[in-house]
XYZ file of C-alpha atoms in Angstrom:
370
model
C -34.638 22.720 5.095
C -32.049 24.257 2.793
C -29.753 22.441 0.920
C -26.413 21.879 2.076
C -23.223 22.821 -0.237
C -20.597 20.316 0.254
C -17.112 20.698 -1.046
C -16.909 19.721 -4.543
C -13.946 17.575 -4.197
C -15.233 15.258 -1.908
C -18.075 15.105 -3.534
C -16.754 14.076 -6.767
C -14.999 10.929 -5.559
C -16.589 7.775 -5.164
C -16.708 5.820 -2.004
C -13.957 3.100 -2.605
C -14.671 -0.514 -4.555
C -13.310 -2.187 -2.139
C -14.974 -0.668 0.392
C -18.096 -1.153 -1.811
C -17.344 -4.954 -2.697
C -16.554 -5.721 1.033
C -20.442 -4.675 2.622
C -22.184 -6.223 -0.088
C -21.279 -9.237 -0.003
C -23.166 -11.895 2.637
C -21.942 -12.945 5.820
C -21.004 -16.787 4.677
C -19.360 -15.591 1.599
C -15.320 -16.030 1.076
C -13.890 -12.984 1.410
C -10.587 -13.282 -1.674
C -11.327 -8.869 -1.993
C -9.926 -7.653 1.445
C -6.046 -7.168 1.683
C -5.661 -8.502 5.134
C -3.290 -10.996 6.155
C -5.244 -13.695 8.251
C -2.763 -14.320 10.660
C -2.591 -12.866 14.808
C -0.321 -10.409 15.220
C 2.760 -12.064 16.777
C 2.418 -12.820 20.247
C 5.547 -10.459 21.263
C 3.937 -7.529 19.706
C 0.830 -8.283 21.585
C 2.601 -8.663 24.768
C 4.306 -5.224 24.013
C 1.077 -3.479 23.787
C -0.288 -4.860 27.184
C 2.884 -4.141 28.973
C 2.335 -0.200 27.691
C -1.555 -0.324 28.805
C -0.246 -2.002 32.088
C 2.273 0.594 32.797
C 0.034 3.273 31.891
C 1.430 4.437 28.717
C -1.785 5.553 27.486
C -1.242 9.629 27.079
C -0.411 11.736 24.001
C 2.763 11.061 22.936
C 5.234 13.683 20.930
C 4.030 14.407 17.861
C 7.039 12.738 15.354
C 6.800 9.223 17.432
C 8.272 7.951 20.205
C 12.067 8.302 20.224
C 13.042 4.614 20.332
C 10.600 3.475 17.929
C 12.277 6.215 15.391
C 15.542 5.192 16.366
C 14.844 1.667 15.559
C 13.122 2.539 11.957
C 16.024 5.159 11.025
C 18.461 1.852 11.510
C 15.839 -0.544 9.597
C 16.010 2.074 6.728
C 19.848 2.083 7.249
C 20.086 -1.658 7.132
C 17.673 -2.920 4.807
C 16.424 -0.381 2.364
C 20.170 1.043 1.792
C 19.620 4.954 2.674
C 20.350 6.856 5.821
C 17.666 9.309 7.579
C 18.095 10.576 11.122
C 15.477 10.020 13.572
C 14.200 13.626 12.817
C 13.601 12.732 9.739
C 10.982 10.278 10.287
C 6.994 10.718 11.194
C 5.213 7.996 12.986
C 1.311 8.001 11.580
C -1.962 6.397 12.446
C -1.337 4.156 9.441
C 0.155 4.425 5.601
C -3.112 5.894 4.807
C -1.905 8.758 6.885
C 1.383 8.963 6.017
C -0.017 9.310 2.174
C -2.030 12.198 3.360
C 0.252 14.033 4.735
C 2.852 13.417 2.037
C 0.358 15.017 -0.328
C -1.045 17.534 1.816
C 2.470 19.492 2.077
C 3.463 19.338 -1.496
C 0.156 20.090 -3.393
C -1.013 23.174 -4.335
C -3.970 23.605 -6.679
C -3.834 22.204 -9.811
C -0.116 20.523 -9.260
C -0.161 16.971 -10.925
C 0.158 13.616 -9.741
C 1.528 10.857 -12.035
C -0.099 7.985 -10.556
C -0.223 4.396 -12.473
C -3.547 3.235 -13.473
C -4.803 0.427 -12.245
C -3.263 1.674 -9.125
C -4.349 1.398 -5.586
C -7.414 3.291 -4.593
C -6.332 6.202 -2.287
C -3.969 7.495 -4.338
C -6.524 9.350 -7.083
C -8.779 10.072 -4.051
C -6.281 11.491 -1.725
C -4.990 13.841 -4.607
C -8.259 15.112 -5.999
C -9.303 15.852 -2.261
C -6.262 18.178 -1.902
C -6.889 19.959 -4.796
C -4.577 17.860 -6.794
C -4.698 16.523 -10.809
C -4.386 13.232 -11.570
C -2.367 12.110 -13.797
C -2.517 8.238 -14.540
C 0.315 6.389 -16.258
C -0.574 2.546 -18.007
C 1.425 0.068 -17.126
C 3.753 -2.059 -19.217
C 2.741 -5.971 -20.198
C 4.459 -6.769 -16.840
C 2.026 -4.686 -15.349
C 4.926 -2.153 -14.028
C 5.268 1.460 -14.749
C 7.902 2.468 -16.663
C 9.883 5.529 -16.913
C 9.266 5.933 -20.552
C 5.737 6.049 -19.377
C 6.409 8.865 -16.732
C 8.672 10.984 -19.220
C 5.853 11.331 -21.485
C 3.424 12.552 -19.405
C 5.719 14.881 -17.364
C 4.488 18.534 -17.662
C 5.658 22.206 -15.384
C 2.773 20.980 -13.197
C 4.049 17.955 -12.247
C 4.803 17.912 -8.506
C 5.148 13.874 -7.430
C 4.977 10.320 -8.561
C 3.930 7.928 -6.291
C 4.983 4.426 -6.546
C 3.892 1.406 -5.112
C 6.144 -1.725 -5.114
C 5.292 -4.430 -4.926
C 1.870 -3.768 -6.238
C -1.558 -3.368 -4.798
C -3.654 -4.285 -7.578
C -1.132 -6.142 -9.997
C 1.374 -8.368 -7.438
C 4.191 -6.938 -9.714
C 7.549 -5.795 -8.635
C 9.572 -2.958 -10.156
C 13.175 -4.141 -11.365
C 16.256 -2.180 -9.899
C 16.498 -0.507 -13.226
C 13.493 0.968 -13.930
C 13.196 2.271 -9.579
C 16.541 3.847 -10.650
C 15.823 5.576 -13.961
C 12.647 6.938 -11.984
C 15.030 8.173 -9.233
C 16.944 9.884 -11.809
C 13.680 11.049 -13.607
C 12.652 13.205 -10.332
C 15.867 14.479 -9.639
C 16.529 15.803 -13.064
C 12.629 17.391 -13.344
C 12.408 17.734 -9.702
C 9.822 15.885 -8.994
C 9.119 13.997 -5.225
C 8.167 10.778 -5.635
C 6.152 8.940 -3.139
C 7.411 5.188 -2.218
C 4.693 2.675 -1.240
C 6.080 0.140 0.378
C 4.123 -1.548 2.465
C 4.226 -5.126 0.684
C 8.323 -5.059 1.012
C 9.022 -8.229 2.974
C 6.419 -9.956 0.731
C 8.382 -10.613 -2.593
C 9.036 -13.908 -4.621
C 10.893 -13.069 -7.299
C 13.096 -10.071 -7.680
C 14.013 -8.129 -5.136
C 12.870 -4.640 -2.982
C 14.688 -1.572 -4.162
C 13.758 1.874 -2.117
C 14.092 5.230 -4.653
C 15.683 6.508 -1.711
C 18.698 4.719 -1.911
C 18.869 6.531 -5.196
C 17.464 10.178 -4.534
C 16.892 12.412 -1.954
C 13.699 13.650 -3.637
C 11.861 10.856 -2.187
C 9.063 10.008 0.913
C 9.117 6.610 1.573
C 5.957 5.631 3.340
C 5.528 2.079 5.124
C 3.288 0.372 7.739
C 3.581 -2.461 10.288
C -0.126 -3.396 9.090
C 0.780 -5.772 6.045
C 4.174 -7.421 7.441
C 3.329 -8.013 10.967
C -0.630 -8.687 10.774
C -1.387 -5.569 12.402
C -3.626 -3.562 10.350
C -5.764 -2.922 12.483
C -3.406 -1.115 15.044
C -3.460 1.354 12.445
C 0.412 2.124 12.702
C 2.544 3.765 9.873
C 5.481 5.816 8.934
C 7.326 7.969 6.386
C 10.821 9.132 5.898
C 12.212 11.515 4.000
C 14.946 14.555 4.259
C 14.245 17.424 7.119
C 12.400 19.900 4.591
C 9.667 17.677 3.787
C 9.414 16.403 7.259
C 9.233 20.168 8.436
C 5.997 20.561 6.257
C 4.356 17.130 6.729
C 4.875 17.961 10.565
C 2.384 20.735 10.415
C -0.318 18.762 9.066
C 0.499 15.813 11.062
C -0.032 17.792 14.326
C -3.693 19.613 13.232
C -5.226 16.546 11.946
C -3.549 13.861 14.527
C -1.608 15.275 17.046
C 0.381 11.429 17.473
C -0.172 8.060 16.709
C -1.834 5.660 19.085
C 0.620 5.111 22.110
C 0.386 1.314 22.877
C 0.353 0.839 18.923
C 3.865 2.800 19.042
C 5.378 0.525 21.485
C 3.960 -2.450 19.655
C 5.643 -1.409 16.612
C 8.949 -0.611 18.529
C 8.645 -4.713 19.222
C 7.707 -5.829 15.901
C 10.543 -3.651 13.823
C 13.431 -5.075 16.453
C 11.924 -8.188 17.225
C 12.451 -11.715 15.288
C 11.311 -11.580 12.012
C 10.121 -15.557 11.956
C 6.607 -14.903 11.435
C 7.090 -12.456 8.439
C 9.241 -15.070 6.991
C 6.299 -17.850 7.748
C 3.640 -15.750 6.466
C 5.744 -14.636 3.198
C 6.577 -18.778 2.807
C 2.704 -19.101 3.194
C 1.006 -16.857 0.937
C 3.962 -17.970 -1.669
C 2.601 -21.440 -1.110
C -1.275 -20.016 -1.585
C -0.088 -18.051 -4.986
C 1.143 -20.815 -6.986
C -2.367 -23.095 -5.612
C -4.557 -19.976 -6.560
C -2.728 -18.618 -9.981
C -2.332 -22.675 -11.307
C -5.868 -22.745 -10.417
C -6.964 -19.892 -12.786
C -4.958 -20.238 -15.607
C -6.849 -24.079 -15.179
C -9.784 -22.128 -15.706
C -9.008 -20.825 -18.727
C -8.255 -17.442 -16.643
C -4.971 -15.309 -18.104
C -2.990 -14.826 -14.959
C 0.507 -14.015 -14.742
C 2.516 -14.786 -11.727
C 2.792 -11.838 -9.320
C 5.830 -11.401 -7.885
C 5.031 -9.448 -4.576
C 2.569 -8.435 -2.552
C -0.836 -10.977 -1.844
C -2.652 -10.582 -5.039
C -3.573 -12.014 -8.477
C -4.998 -9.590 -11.528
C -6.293 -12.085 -14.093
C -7.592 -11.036 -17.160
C -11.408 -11.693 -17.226
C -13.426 -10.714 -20.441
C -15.993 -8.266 -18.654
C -14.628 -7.060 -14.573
C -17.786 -5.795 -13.608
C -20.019 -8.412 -14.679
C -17.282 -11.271 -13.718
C -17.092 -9.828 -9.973
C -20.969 -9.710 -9.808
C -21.243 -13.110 -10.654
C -19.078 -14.493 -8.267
C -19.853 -12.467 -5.695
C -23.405 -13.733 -5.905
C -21.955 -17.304 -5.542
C -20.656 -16.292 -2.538
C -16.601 -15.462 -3.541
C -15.774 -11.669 -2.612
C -13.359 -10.120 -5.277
C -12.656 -6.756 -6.798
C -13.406 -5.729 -10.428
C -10.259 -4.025 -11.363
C -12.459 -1.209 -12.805
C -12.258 0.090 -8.660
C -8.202 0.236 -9.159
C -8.709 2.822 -12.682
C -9.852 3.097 -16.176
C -7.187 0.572 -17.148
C -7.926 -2.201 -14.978
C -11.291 -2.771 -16.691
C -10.317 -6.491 -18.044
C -9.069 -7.714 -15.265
C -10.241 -8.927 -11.592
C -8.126 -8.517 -7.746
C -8.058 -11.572 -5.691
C -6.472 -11.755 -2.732
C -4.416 -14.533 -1.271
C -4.414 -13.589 2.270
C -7.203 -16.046 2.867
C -6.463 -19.834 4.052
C -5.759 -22.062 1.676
C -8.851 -23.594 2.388
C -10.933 -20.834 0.908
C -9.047 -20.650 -1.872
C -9.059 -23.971 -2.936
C -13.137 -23.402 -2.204
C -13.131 -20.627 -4.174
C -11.580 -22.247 -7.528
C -14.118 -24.977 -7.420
C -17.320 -22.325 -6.928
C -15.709 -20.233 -10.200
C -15.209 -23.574 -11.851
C -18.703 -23.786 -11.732
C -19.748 -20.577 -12.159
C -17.102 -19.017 -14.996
């Protein structure tokens, strides 16, 4: 049989660390290295989605989204992220993994650059070195934030976006209105598009959320029901951003998904104008789960700062790899913070979106084991 020639770009990535972490560990082990809220999606949301089956709402929709649903998000943006965008201005995806896709997909060409902060979350290197991007990766400050002095320095002609991603998947940190502003002005005056993550945006403690839209119009701001309603798996996202982007991202949206999922469209249409009392509960929850777990490791002897968003910790750890192993093999699931980039080797991603149960488990297994 002759060998088959695969495309070197997929073939240079890795399969993700999460992903990695997540199969090997056991069955009975406590899972602190998946970012998954625990709770059941809302019971209106759910009720949503079986009205749509019921009444047969089943088909392709249009490609953008349902009408309403990007209505209802174009008013959201409006309301709480402080920048206007029509309803044609907004995509409806099969998830923020999509939504990043696209994004990239219709701005890259080959050999463009990506500034992308390092550790940062997984897809981002992948997704731009599978569309023929060049990764860029930009430290982060003490406070585990990227700043624009950062970014300035490693601007070049190639530079084509930024993506951003606050509050934080690895670090829990939170950009400061400031520094989201000097970036906003740092794209507009190299014209640059940066790509807003903001999936964790209801789940902040300290601080606040700031959008780069409501600063610049070079921005795609990409979001997701999955996080802030406990719907990941519906697999529901969105992006927004002014009609020439949308124009581009459209064509790509249409070969490689045609829609999103129809009954997870009208679910989302409940959960973004619906009551927001369980995203308040969950965000009072996993605050509640934070202090137990980050007390508990700096007990430890573990150096962990308090992360301000999102629903994880990034202590410091004297050797990630061999840390992650250990306690994976006693049965606690977490993520070296070599999977996140070069510069999270030193450091360790727990997640709180476990009971507080496990986590209070999990502190006594490390206590024994670190």
């Amino acid at each position: 049989m002759k060998k088959i020639s695969f495309s070197e770009n997929v073939s240079r990535i890795d399969t993700s660390g999460i992903r990695k972490i997540f199969e090997a560990a056991g069955s009975n082990a406590i899972n602190l290295g998946l970012g998954q809220p625990d709770f059941d999606t809302p019971e209106h949301i759910k009720a949503a989605a079986i009205k749509a089956i019921n009444e047969g709402f089943t088909g392709y929709t249009v490609g953008p989204g349902i009408p309403e649903l990007r209505e209802a998000l174009s008013q959201k943006f409006q309301e709480e992220n402080g920048f206007s965008v029509s309803p044609q201005e907004i995509v409806v995806t099969s998830g923020a993994s999509e939504a990043l896709t696209i994004a990239l997909a219709a701005l890259l060409n080959i050999g463009d650059e990506v500034l992308i902060s390092n550790p940062g979350f997984v897809s981002y290197n992948a997704l731009t070195e599978i569309l023929n991007g060049k990764v860029v990766s930009v430290p982060l400050a003490e406070d585990l934030t990227m700043k624009p002095d950062a970014v300035l320095e490693r601007i070049t002609p190639k530079t084509k976006a930024l993506i951003l991603n606050s509050p934080s998947n690895p670090t829990g940190a939170v950009a400061s209105r400031a520094d989201i502003k000097a970036l906003a002005e740092i794209a507009d005056d190299h014209n640059i598009t940066i790509i807003s993550d903001e999936v964790y945006e209801y789940f902040i403690y300290e601080g606040e959320h700031v959008s780069p839209a409501s600063y610049s119009d070079n921005v795609v701001t990409v979001n997701a029901t999955s996080k802030s309603y406990s719907m990941t798996g519906w697999r529901l996202g969105y992006l927004a951003g002014r009609k020439e982007y949308i124009a581009q991202m459209l064509k790509v949206h249409q070969y490689i998904q045609a829609c999103a999922n129809s009954i997870a469209q009208k679910a989302a249409y409940a959960a973004v104008t619906g009551p927001k009392d369980s995203v308040n509960a969950m965000r009072e929850e996993f605050r509640k789960r934070r202090d137990v777990l980050v007390k508990g490791l700096n007990d430890l002897g573990m150096e962990c700062a308090l992360p301000k968003g999102a629903f994880y910790a990034f202590p410091k750890v004297e050797n990630s790899a061999e840390v992650a192993s250990k306690m994976i093999s006693n049965g606690v699931v977490v993520v070296p913070g070599t999977a996140f980039g070069s510069e999270g080797d030193g450091y360790i991603r727990i997640s709180y979106a476990a009971s507080m149960k496990d986590i209070e488990k999990s502190l006594s297994i490390m206590e024994k084991v670190l």
